[in-house]
Coordinates of C-alpha atoms in Angstrom, one line a residue:
Chain A
X113 CA -9.1 19.2 -6.2
X114 CA -8.9 18.6 -2.4
X115 CA -6.5 16.0 -1.1
X116 CA -8.7 13.9 1.2
X117 CA -9.7 10.4 2.1
X118 CA -12.0 10.1 -0.9
X119 CA -8.8 9.4 -2.9
X120 CA -8.1 6.1 -1.1
X121 CA -8.4 3.3 -3.6
X122 CA -7.7 5.5 -6.7
X123 CA -5.7 3.3 -9.0
X124 CA -3.6 4.2 -12.1
X125 CA -3.8 2.5 -15.5
X126 CA -1.0 0.0 -15.9
X127 CA 2.0 1.4 -17.7
X128 CA 5.0 -0.6 -19.1
X129 CA 8.6 0.6 -18.8
X130 CA 11.6 -0.8 -20.6
X131 CA 14.7 -1.2 -18.4
X132 CA 17.4 0.1 -20.7
X133 CA 21.2 -0.4 -20.4
X134 CA 22.0 3.3 -20.9
X135 CA 19.4 4.4 -18.3
X136 CA 21.0 2.0 -15.7
X137 CA 24.4 3.3 -16.4
X138 CA 23.3 7.0 -16.1
X139 CA 21.5 6.2 -12.9
X140 CA 24.5 4.4 -11.3
X141 CA 26.8 7.2 -12.4
X142 CA 24.5 9.9 -10.9
X143 CA 24.5 8.1 -7.5
X144 CA 28.3 7.5 -7.8
X145 CA 27.9 3.7 -7.4
X146 CA 30.9 2.1 -9.1
X147 CA 29.7 -1.5 -9.1
X148 CA 30.7 -3.1 -12.4
X149 CA 27.3 -4.8 -13.0
X150 CA 25.7 -1.3 -12.8
X151 CA 28.3 0.5 -14.8
X152 CA 28.0 -2.2 -17.5
X153 CA 24.2 -1.5 -17.5
X154 CA 23.4 -5.2 -16.8
X155 CA 21.8 -5.1 -13.4
X156 CA 19.8 -2.1 -12.1
X157 CA 20.7 -0.5 -8.7
X158 CA 18.1 -1.1 -5.9
X159 CA 16.4 2.3 -6.2
X160 CA 16.1 2.2 -10.0
X161 CA 12.3 1.8 -9.9
X162 CA 12.1 5.5 -9.0
X163 CA 12.8 6.2 -12.7
X164 CA 9.4 4.7 -13.6
X165 CA 7.7 8.0 -13.3
X166 CA 3.9 7.8 -13.2
X167 CA 1.4 10.3 -12.1
X168 CA -0.3 9.5 -8.8
X169 CA -3.9 8.7 -9.7
X170 CA -6.3 11.6 -9.1
X171 CA -3.6 13.7 -7.5
X172 CA -2.6 17.0 -9.0
X173 CA -0.4 19.1 -6.7
X174 CA 2.1 21.8 -7.2
X175 CA 5.5 19.9 -6.8
X176 CA 6.9 22.7 -4.7
X177 CA 4.2 21.9 -2.0
X178 CA 5.2 18.2 -1.8
X179 CA 7.8 16.7 0.5
X180 CA 9.0 13.1 0.3
X181 CA 8.3 11.5 3.7
X182 CA 9.1 7.8 3.3
X183 CA 10.0 5.2 0.7
X184 CA 10.1 1.5 0.7
X185 CA 11.0 -1.1 -1.9
X186 CA 10.7 -4.9 -1.5
X187 CA 12.3 -6.9 -4.3
X188 CA 11.6 -10.4 -5.7
X189 CA 14.8 -10.0 -7.7
X190 CA 16.9 -7.1 -9.1
X191 CA 15.8 -5.5 -12.4
X192 CA 18.0 -6.2 -15.4
X193 CA 18.5 -4.6 -18.8
X194 CA 15.9 -5.9 -21.1
X195 CA 13.2 -6.3 -18.5
X196 CA 9.8 -4.9 -19.3
X197 CA 8.1 -3.8 -16.1
X198 CA 4.4 -3.1 -15.9
X199 CA 3.5 -0.8 -13.0
X200 CA 0.2 -0.1 -11.3
X201 CA 0.0 2.6 -8.7
X202 CA -2.7 3.0 -6.0
X203 CA -3.4 5.4 -3.2
X204 CA -3.7 3.3 -0.1
X205 CA -4.0 5.9 2.7
X206 CA -4.6 9.6 3.2
X207 CA -4.4 11.2 6.6
X208 CA -3.8 14.6 8.2
X209 CA -1.3 15.6 10.9
X210 CA -0.4 18.9 12.4
X211 CA 3.3 19.6 11.8
X212 CA 5.4 21.3 14.4
X213 CA 6.4 24.2 12.2
X214 CA 4.5 23.8 9.0
X215 CA 0.9 23.7 10.2
X216 CA -1.5 21.1 8.9
X217 CA 0.1 18.5 6.6
X218 CA -1.6 15.8 4.5
X219 CA 0.1 12.5 4.2
X220 CA -0.6 10.4 1.0
X221 CA 0.6 6.8 0.9
X222 CA 0.9 5.3 -2.6
X223 CA 1.8 1.7 -3.4
X224 CA 3.3 0.5 -6.7
X225 CA 3.5 -3.0 -8.0
X226 CA 5.9 -3.8 -10.8
X227 CA 5.3 -7.1 -12.7
X228 CA 7.0 -8.8 -15.6
X229 CA 5.2 -9.6 -18.8
X230 CA 4.0 -12.9 -17.4
X231 CA 2.4 -11.1 -14.4
X232 CA 5.0 -12.3 -11.9
X233 CA 5.7 -9.8 -9.2
X234 CA 9.1 -8.1 -9.5
X235 CA 8.9 -5.5 -6.7
X236 CA 6.6 -3.5 -4.5
X237 CA 7.1 0.1 -3.7
X238 CA 5.4 2.2 -1.0
X239 CA 5.8 6.0 -0.9
X240 CA 4.6 8.5 1.6
X241 CA 4.4 12.0 0.3
X242 CA 3.6 15.0 2.4
X243 CA 1.5 17.9 1.0
X244 CA 1.9 21.1 2.8
Chain B
X192 CA 31.5 -9.6 0.8
X193 CA 32.8 -12.7 2.7
X194 CA 35.0 -10.5 4.9
X195 CA 32.0 -8.7 6.4
X196 CA 30.7 -10.2 9.6
X197 CA 26.9 -10.2 9.6
X198 CA 26.2 -10.9 13.3
X199 CA 23.4 -9.3 15.3
X200 CA 24.6 -6.2 17.1
X201 CA 27.6 -5.7 14.8
X202 CA 28.1 -2.5 12.9
X203 CA 29.0 -3.0 9.3
X204 CA 31.8 -1.0 7.6
X205 CA 30.5 2.5 6.7
X206 CA 30.3 4.0 3.2
X207 CA 31.6 7.6 3.0
X208 CA 30.3 9.4 -0.1
X209 CA 32.0 12.3 -1.8
X210 CA 30.4 15.8 -1.0
X211 CA 27.1 16.4 -2.7
X212 CA 27.5 18.8 -5.6
X213 CA 25.1 20.8 -7.7
X214 CA 26.2 18.9 -10.8
X215 CA 25.4 15.6 -9.1
X216 CA 21.8 16.9 -8.4
X217 CA 21.4 17.9 -12.0
X218 CA 22.7 14.5 -13.1
X219 CA 20.4 12.7 -10.6
X220 CA 17.4 14.8 -11.9
X221 CA 18.1 13.7 -15.4
X222 CA 18.8 10.0 -14.5
X223 CA 15.8 9.6 -12.2
X224 CA 13.3 11.8 -14.1
X225 CA 12.6 13.9 -11.0
X226 CA 12.8 17.4 -12.4
X227 CA 11.3 19.1 -9.3
X228 CA 13.2 22.4 -9.5
X229 CA 13.6 22.7 -5.7
X230 CA 16.6 20.3 -6.4
X231 CA 18.3 22.4 -9.1
X232 CA 17.0 26.0 -9.1
X233 CA 17.7 28.4 -6.3
X234 CA 14.8 30.7 -7.1
X235 CA 12.3 27.9 -7.0
X236 CA 13.8 26.5 -3.8
X237 CA 13.6 29.9 -2.1
X238 CA 10.0 30.5 -3.3
X239 CA 9.1 27.1 -1.7
X240 CA 10.5 28.4 1.6
X241 CA 13.7 26.4 1.6
X242 CA 17.1 27.9 2.5
X243 CA 18.5 26.9 -0.9
X244 CA 18.4 23.9 -3.3
X245 CA 18.1 20.6 -1.5
X246 CA 19.2 17.1 -2.7
X247 CA 16.6 14.5 -3.8
X248 CA 15.7 12.3 -0.9
X249 CA 15.9 9.4 -3.3
X250 CA 19.6 10.2 -3.8
X251 CA 20.4 9.4 -0.2
X252 CA 18.3 6.3 -0.5
X253 CA 20.4 5.5 -3.6
X254 CA 23.5 5.8 -1.4
X255 CA 22.0 3.2 1.0
X256 CA 21.3 1.0 -2.0
X257 CA 25.0 1.2 -2.9
X258 CA 25.9 0.5 0.8
X259 CA 23.7 -2.7 0.8
X260 CA 25.0 -3.9 -2.5
X261 CA 28.5 -3.5 -1.0
X262 CA 27.4 -6.0 1.7
X263 CA 25.3 -8.4 -0.3
X264 CA 26.0 -7.9 -4.0
X265 CA 23.6 -6.6 -6.6
X266 CA 21.4 -9.8 -6.4
X267 CA 21.3 -9.7 -2.6
X268 CA 19.1 -6.7 -1.6
X269 CA 15.6 -7.8 -0.6
X270 CA 14.0 -4.8 1.1
X271 CA 14.9 -1.2 2.0
X272 CA 12.6 1.2 3.8
X273 CA 13.6 4.7 4.8
X274 CA 12.2 7.9 6.3
X275 CA 13.5 11.3 5.1
X276 CA 14.1 13.2 8.2
X277 CA 16.2 16.3 7.2
X278 CA 17.3 18.1 4.1
X279 CA 20.6 17.5 2.4
X280 CA 22.3 20.4 0.7
X281 CA 25.2 20.8 -1.7
X282 CA 28.5 20.5 0.2
X283 CA 27.1 18.0 2.7
X284 CA 29.2 14.9 3.2
X285 CA 27.0 11.8 3.7
X286 CA 28.0 8.5 5.4
X287 CA 25.9 5.4 5.2
X288 CA 26.0 3.3 8.4
X289 CA 24.2 0.1 9.6
X290 CA 23.9 -2.3 12.4
X291 CA 22.8 -5.9 12.0
X292 CA 19.5 -6.5 14.0
X293 CA 18.8 -10.1 13.2
X294 CA 19.9 -13.1 11.1
X295 CA 17.5 -15.9 10.1
X296 CA 17.7 -18.9 7.9
X297 CA 15.7 -18.8 4.7
X298 CA 15.2 -22.6 4.8
X299 CA 16.8 -22.7 1.4
X300 CA 20.4 -22.7 2.4
X301 CA 20.8 -19.0 2.8
X302 CA 20.2 -16.4 5.4
X303 CA 18.2 -13.2 5.6
X304 CA 20.1 -10.4 7.4
X305 CA 18.0 -7.5 8.8
X306 CA 19.8 -4.2 9.4
X307 CA 19.0 -0.9 10.9
X308 CA 20.5 1.6 8.3
X309 CA 20.9 5.3 8.1
X310 CA 22.6 8.1 6.3
X311 CA 24.3 10.8 8.5
X312 CA 25.7 14.1 7.5
X313 CA 29.0 15.7 8.6
X314 CA 27.2 17.0 11.8
X315 CA 26.2 13.4 12.7
X316 CA 22.5 14.1 12.0
X317 CA 20.6 11.1 10.7
X318 CA 19.1 12.7 7.6
X319 CA 17.7 9.5 6.2
X320 CA 17.0 6.4 8.3
X321 CA 15.3 3.1 8.1
X322 CA 15.7 -0.7 7.8
X323 CA 16.8 -3.2 5.3
X324 CA 17.0 -6.9 4.5
X325 CA 19.8 -8.6 2.5
X326 CA 20.5 -12.2 1.6
X327 CA 23.7 -13.8 2.8
X328 CA 25.2 -17.1 2.1

């Protein structure tokens, strides 16, 4: 389907992710971050929410056509082993720009909210992906 | 942490990372769940018009996460926003750098330190750049 402004507002179903000790350790090791709290798998590194992979609602694109433009995380507190995080993802903007070399590019801005089981906000994410 | 001066206009000590390796990209793909083959498979990367495999943008953002945790501890990172400006390839040596832009009181006994942060490669190009906020005592 076309990537256009009709997608704005499309929202995913909520999905719950368990923050696991082993996953934290593997993530910290891949980055090469030696912090003992990460290597013990107790606290998750700041960019750990990227592991909560969810399809972007309504969007089906060949991954080879997608570039990652921007990413933002705002945290209420760090995630910890044992947290259960319920995420909802929503398309908040779609716009077109003409690239210098790549021709027309479509920018899709997706926001994610992660909440604990009581509904308290843990973090917000905002990604801009570029479809070429 | 206490030895780092967080004063507006001050540069903070850089974090120099080991060269990016293909094994690291495979590990990061597994750990992050981002299996886009442009990061691990040469054929796929070339078919996508790239000069070769490229690192996940989120890996360089992860380096900035490490950099900020080095300043403020694992509980101290409040916000990180980046733009991915240029590709990173295996063999590149990335350095995280930052400058304090403002310091304000939280009203609860702590301070919020805002920084301009970026990741530069061995040619001095800012491949990933943005801003961050950390808590400071």
